[in-house]
Coordinates of C-alpha atoms in Angstrom, one line a residue:
X832 CA 0.0 0.0 0.0
X833 CA 1.2 3.5 -0.8
X834 CA 1.1 5.8 2.2
X835 CA -0.5 9.1 1.7
X836 CA 2.9 10.7 2.5
X837 CA 4.2 9.5 -0.8
X838 CA 4.5 12.5 -3.1
X839 CA 2.4 12.5 -6.2
X840 CA 2.7 14.5 -9.4
X841 CA -0.1 15.0 -11.9
X842 CA 0.4 16.2 -15.5
X843 CA -2.6 17.0 -17.6
X844 CA -5.6 18.8 -16.1
X845 CA -8.2 18.5 -18.8
X846 CA -11.8 17.4 -18.5
X847 CA -10.8 14.1 -16.9
X848 CA -7.4 15.0 -15.3
X849 CA -8.6 18.0 -13.2
X850 CA -11.2 16.1 -11.2
X851 CA -9.0 13.0 -10.9
X852 CA -6.2 15.2 -9.5
X853 CA -8.6 16.8 -7.1
X854 CA -9.5 13.4 -5.7
X855 CA -5.8 12.7 -5.1
X856 CA -5.5 16.0 -3.3
X857 CA -8.6 15.3 -1.1
X858 CA -7.1 12.0 -0.1
X859 CA -4.2 13.8 1.5
X860 CA -1.3 12.9 -0.9
X861 CA 1.2 15.7 -1.2
X862 CA 0.5 16.9 -4.8
X863 CA 2.4 18.7 -7.5
X864 CA 0.6 19.5 -10.7
X865 CA 1.5 20.9 -14.2
X866 CA -0.7 21.9 -17.2
X867 CA 0.3 23.8 -20.3
X868 CA -2.6 26.2 -19.6
X869 CA -1.7 27.3 -16.0
X870 CA -5.1 28.7 -15.2
X871 CA -6.5 25.1 -15.1
X872 CA -4.3 24.5 -12.0
X873 CA -5.8 27.3 -10.0
X874 CA -8.5 25.2 -8.2
X875 CA -5.9 22.6 -7.3
X876 CA -3.6 25.3 -5.9
X877 CA -6.5 26.4 -3.7
X878 CA -6.6 22.8 -2.5
X879 CA -3.0 22.9 -1.4
X880 CA -1.3 21.5 -4.5
X881 CA 2.0 23.0 -5.7
X882 CA 1.8 24.3 -9.2
X883 CA 5.1 23.4 -11.1
X884 CA 6.5 25.3 -14.0
X885 CA 7.6 22.2 -15.9
X886 CA 7.1 18.4 -16.0
X887 CA 10.7 18.1 -14.8
X888 CA 9.8 20.1 -11.7
X889 CA 6.8 17.8 -11.1
X890 CA 9.1 14.8 -11.3
X891 CA 11.7 16.3 -9.0
X892 CA 9.0 16.8 -6.3
X893 CA 7.3 13.4 -6.8
X894 CA 7.6 9.7 -6.2
X895 CA 4.9 8.8 -8.6
X896 CA 3.9 11.0 -11.6
X897 CA 0.5 10.5 -13.2
X898 CA 0.0 11.6 -16.8
X899 CA -3.5 12.0 -18.2
X900 CA -3.0 13.4 -21.7
X901 CA -4.6 13.3 -25.1
X902 CA -2.3 10.9 -27.0
X903 CA 1.0 9.2 -27.0
X904 CA 2.7 12.2 -28.7
X905 CA 1.7 14.4 -25.8
X906 CA 2.9 11.8 -23.3
X907 CA 6.2 11.5 -25.1
X908 CA 6.7 15.2 -25.1
X909 CA 6.0 15.5 -21.4
X910 CA 8.5 12.6 -20.7
X911 CA 11.4 13.5 -23.0
X912 CA 10.8 17.0 -24.2
X913 CA 12.6 20.1 -23.0
X914 CA 12.3 20.1 -19.1
X915 CA 10.6 16.8 -19.4
X916 CA 9.9 14.4 -16.5
X917 CA 12.8 12.1 -17.4
X918 CA 15.3 14.9 -16.9
X919 CA 14.8 14.1 -13.2
X920 CA 16.8 11.1 -12.0
X921 CA 14.9 7.8 -11.9
X922 CA 15.7 6.9 -8.3
X923 CA 12.8 4.4 -8.2
X924 CA 10.3 6.9 -9.5
X925 CA 7.1 5.6 -11.1
X926 CA 5.5 6.9 -14.3
X927 CA 1.7 6.1 -14.0
X928 CA 0.2 6.8 -17.4
X929 CA -3.6 7.0 -17.5
X930 CA -3.9 8.2 -21.1
X931 CA -5.6 6.2 -23.8
X932 CA -2.9 5.0 -26.2
X933 CA -2.2 1.9 -28.3
X934 CA -0.4 -1.1 -26.9
X935 CA 2.5 -0.6 -29.2
X936 CA 2.8 3.0 -28.1
X937 CA 2.7 1.9 -24.4
X938 CA 5.4 -0.6 -24.9
X939 CA 7.6 2.0 -26.6
X940 CA 7.1 4.4 -23.7
X941 CA 7.9 1.7 -21.2
X942 CA 11.3 1.2 -22.9
X943 CA 11.9 4.9 -22.9
X944 CA 11.1 5.2 -19.2
X945 CA 13.2 2.2 -18.2
X946 CA 16.2 3.6 -20.0
X947 CA 16.1 6.5 -17.5
X948 CA 15.7 4.3 -14.4
X949 CA 12.0 4.8 -13.9
X950 CA 9.3 2.1 -13.5
X951 CA 6.0 2.4 -15.3
X952 CA 2.4 1.3 -15.2
X953 CA -0.3 1.9 -17.8
X954 CA -3.6 2.6 -16.2
X955 CA -6.2 3.9 -18.7
X956 CA -9.7 4.5 -17.3
X957 CA -13.2 3.9 -18.3
X958 CA -16.0 6.3 -17.3
X959 CA -16.4 10.0 -18.2
X960 CA -16.4 13.3 -16.3
X961 CA -19.1 12.3 -13.8
X962 CA -17.2 9.2 -12.5
X963 CA -13.9 11.2 -12.6
X964 CA -15.4 13.7 -10.2
X965 CA -16.9 11.0 -8.0
X966 CA -13.7 8.9 -7.9
X967 CA -15.6 5.9 -9.3
X968 CA -13.7 5.3 -12.6
X969 CA -12.7 1.9 -13.7
X970 CA -9.0 1.5 -14.1
X971 CA -7.4 -1.0 -16.5
X972 CA -3.8 -1.7 -15.4
X973 CA -1.1 -3.2 -17.4
X974 CA 2.4 -3.8 -16.0
X975 CA 4.2 -5.4 -13.1
X976 CA 2.0 -6.6 -10.2
X977 CA 4.4 -5.4 -7.6
X978 CA 4.4 -1.9 -9.0
X979 CA 0.6 -2.0 -9.0
X980 CA 0.6 -3.0 -5.3
X981 CA 2.7 0.0 -4.6
X982 CA 0.3 2.3 -6.4
X983 CA -3.1 0.7 -5.5
X984 CA -4.0 3.1 -2.7
X985 CA -3.3 6.0 -5.0
X986 CA -5.4 4.5 -7.8
X987 CA -8.2 3.9 -5.3
X988 CA -8.6 7.7 -4.8
X989 CA -9.6 7.9 -8.5
X990 CA -11.4 4.6 -9.2
X991 CA -13.7 2.1 -7.6
X992 CA -12.8 -0.8 -9.8
X993 CA -9.2 -1.6 -10.5
X994 CA -8.4 -4.5 -12.8
X995 CA -4.9 -5.9 -13.4
X996 CA -5.2 -6.9 -17.1
X997 CA -1.7 -8.4 -17.4
X998 CA 1.7 -7.2 -18.7
X999 CA 2.4 -3.9 -20.3
X1000 CA 0.1 -3.4 -23.3
X1001 CA -2.8 -5.4 -21.9
X1002 CA -4.3 -2.4 -20.1
X1003 CA -4.0 -0.4 -23.3
X1004 CA -5.7 -3.0 -25.5
X1005 CA -8.4 -3.6 -23.0
X1006 CA -9.2 0.1 -22.9
X1007 CA -9.5 0.2 -26.7
X1008 CA -11.7 -2.9 -26.7
X1009 CA -14.0 -1.2 -24.1
X1010 CA -14.1 2.0 -26.2
X1011 CA -15.0 -0.1 -29.2
X1012 CA -18.2 -1.1 -27.4
X1013 CA -18.9 2.6 -26.5
X1014 CA -18.4 3.8 -30.0
X1015 CA -20.7 1.0 -31.3
X1016 CA -23.5 2.0 -28.9
X1017 CA -23.1 5.7 -29.7
X1018 CA -23.1 5.1 -33.5
X1019 CA -26.1 2.7 -33.3
X1020 CA -28.1 5.1 -31.2
X1021 CA -27.3 8.0 -33.6
X1022 CA -28.3 6.0 -36.6
X1023 CA -31.5 4.7 -35.0
X1024 CA -32.5 8.2 -33.9
X1025 CA -31.8 9.7 -37.3
X1026 CA -33.9 7.0 -39.0
X1027 CA -36.8 7.5 -36.6
X1028 CA -36.8 11.3 -36.8
X1029 CA -36.4 11.5 -40.6
X1030 CA -39.4 9.1 -40.7
X1031 CA -41.6 11.5 -38.8
X1032 CA -41.2 10.1 -35.2
X1033 CA -40.7 12.6 -32.5
X1034 CA -37.2 12.3 -31.0
X1035 CA -38.5 12.1 -27.4
X1036 CA -41.0 9.4 -28.3
X1037 CA -38.4 7.4 -30.1
X1038 CA -36.1 7.7 -27.1
X1039 CA -38.9 6.4 -24.8
X1040 CA -39.2 3.3 -27.0
X1041 CA -35.5 2.6 -27.0
X1042 CA -35.2 3.0 -23.3
X1043 CA -38.2 0.7 -22.6
X1044 CA -36.5 -2.3 -24.3
X1045 CA -33.8 -4.7 -23.6
X1046 CA -31.3 -2.7 -25.6
X1047 CA -31.2 0.1 -23.1
X1048 CA -28.0 0.5 -21.2
X1049 CA -26.9 3.1 -18.6
X1050 CA -24.8 4.6 -21.4
X1051 CA -27.8 4.9 -23.8
X1052 CA -30.0 6.2 -21.0
X1053 CA -27.7 9.2 -20.7
X1054 CA -27.2 9.8 -24.4
X1055 CA -30.8 9.5 -25.4
X1056 CA -31.5 12.5 -23.2
X1057 CA -28.6 14.4 -24.7
X1058 CA -30.0 14.0 -28.2
X1059 CA -33.5 14.9 -27.2
X1060 CA -32.4 18.0 -25.3
X1061 CA -29.7 18.9 -27.9
X1062 CA -27.2 19.0 -25.1
X1063 CA -23.8 18.1 -26.4
X1064 CA -21.7 19.3 -23.5
X1065 CA -18.6 17.2 -23.7
X1066 CA -18.3 14.3 -21.2
X1067 CA -16.2 12.4 -23.7
X1068 CA -15.3 14.7 -26.6
X1069 CA -16.0 13.4 -30.1
X1070 CA -12.4 14.2 -31.2
X1071 CA -11.1 11.8 -28.5
X1072 CA -13.3 8.9 -29.5
X1073 CA -12.3 9.5 -33.1
X1074 CA -8.7 9.3 -32.1
X1075 CA -9.4 6.1 -30.2
X1076 CA -11.2 4.5 -33.2
X1077 CA -8.1 5.0 -35.2
X1078 CA -6.0 3.3 -32.5
X1079 CA -8.4 0.4 -32.5
X1080 CA -7.9 -0.1 -36.2
X1081 CA -4.1 0.1 -35.8
X1082 CA -4.2 -2.5 -33.0
X1083 CA -6.5 -4.7 -35.1
X1084 CA -4.1 -4.6 -38.0
X1085 CA -1.1 -5.3 -35.8
X1086 CA -2.8 -8.3 -34.1
X1087 CA -4.5 -9.6 -37.3
X1088 CA -8.0 -9.0 -36.0
X1089 CA -10.6 -7.9 -38.5
X1090 CA -12.7 -4.9 -37.3
X1091 CA -15.0 -4.1 -40.2
X1092 CA -17.8 -2.4 -38.2
X1093 CA -15.2 -0.3 -36.3
X1094 CA -13.7 0.8 -39.6
X1095 CA -17.2 2.1 -40.8
X1096 CA -17.8 3.9 -37.5
X1097 CA -14.4 5.5 -37.8
X1098 CA -15.4 6.9 -41.1
X1099 CA -18.6 8.3 -39.7
X1100 CA -16.7 10.0 -36.9
X1101 CA -14.2 11.3 -39.4
X1102 CA -17.0 13.0 -41.1
X1103 CA -18.5 14.4 -37.9
X1104 CA -15.1 15.8 -36.9
X1105 CA -14.6 17.4 -40.3
X1106 CA -17.9 19.2 -39.7
X1107 CA -16.4 20.9 -36.7
X1108 CA -18.1 18.7 -34.0
X1109 CA -14.9 17.5 -32.4
X1110 CA -15.1 19.5 -29.2
X1111 CA -18.7 18.4 -28.6
X1112 CA -19.7 15.2 -26.8
X1113 CA -19.2 12.0 -28.8
X1114 CA -23.0 11.6 -29.2
X1115 CA -22.9 14.7 -31.4
X1116 CA -22.3 12.2 -34.2
X1117 CA -26.1 12.2 -34.3
X1118 CA -26.0 15.9 -35.4
X1119 CA -23.7 14.8 -38.3
X1120 CA -26.0 12.0 -39.4
X1121 CA -29.1 14.3 -39.1
X1122 CA -27.5 16.9 -41.3
X1123 CA -26.6 14.3 -43.9
X1124 CA -30.2 13.1 -43.9
X1125 CA -31.5 16.5 -44.7
X1126 CA -33.4 19.2 -42.8
X1127 CA -36.2 16.8 -41.9
X1128 CA -33.8 15.0 -39.5
X1129 CA -32.4 18.3 -38.0
X1130 CA -33.8 19.5 -34.7

């Protein structure tokens, strides 16, 4: 178990990272944070966190550094860029990466980290902004079981379900598989709603039917309401799911796994993102499909 006296760093204070870091601070871990946009760190400073001027400063002040970033390029830049984390001596430090990246990328980052004397876990999460605030995320860990044991109490401040998926890369591929199911549900709902509305069915009435049947999931229950209310406030931005769909296809190609439906969904999300919907919630793919169907499907 990791005592709360162990020093924790957190890099990446976006929609997910900021509430996750806040839960770490509430648990009493000495916390140092960094974000490229410094104003996002202000609420954490008010909670007692030290705001660093660089990832290297975060590492120098921390035993474990969490990264929660958009993609592998961003993680690599934070690790090895100017004033990066790895400029701080390893000395048993742990890099705990909670970003969603591919298994190949995760293994490459592990090699980079180990060259500098650090240890590493991958720990991508499932759940969106609500569970991030509540500390009830699911965490899919890949890496050494001993390192996980060292970090478990820290992970428990952010998640209520912690799964050890296997060696490095297993957590990353498990997260992509999970997000494949999420994308399938979002796309299926968007297509079903577009068909119903273009056919003259009121969106609210169509949603009531969907949610009264066996196909309803907790995820669809939330997203039906978003479509009906035209509320695309991002819990999981469309651009991030689009990125993940690309990673799923890359992993499928590398592993020899055919993902034909995922390829089609990726194309749909490419179209939605090209229409400027990337910063909206992922279910805004419905808006894209409604526009393609013509004004009758628009709301």
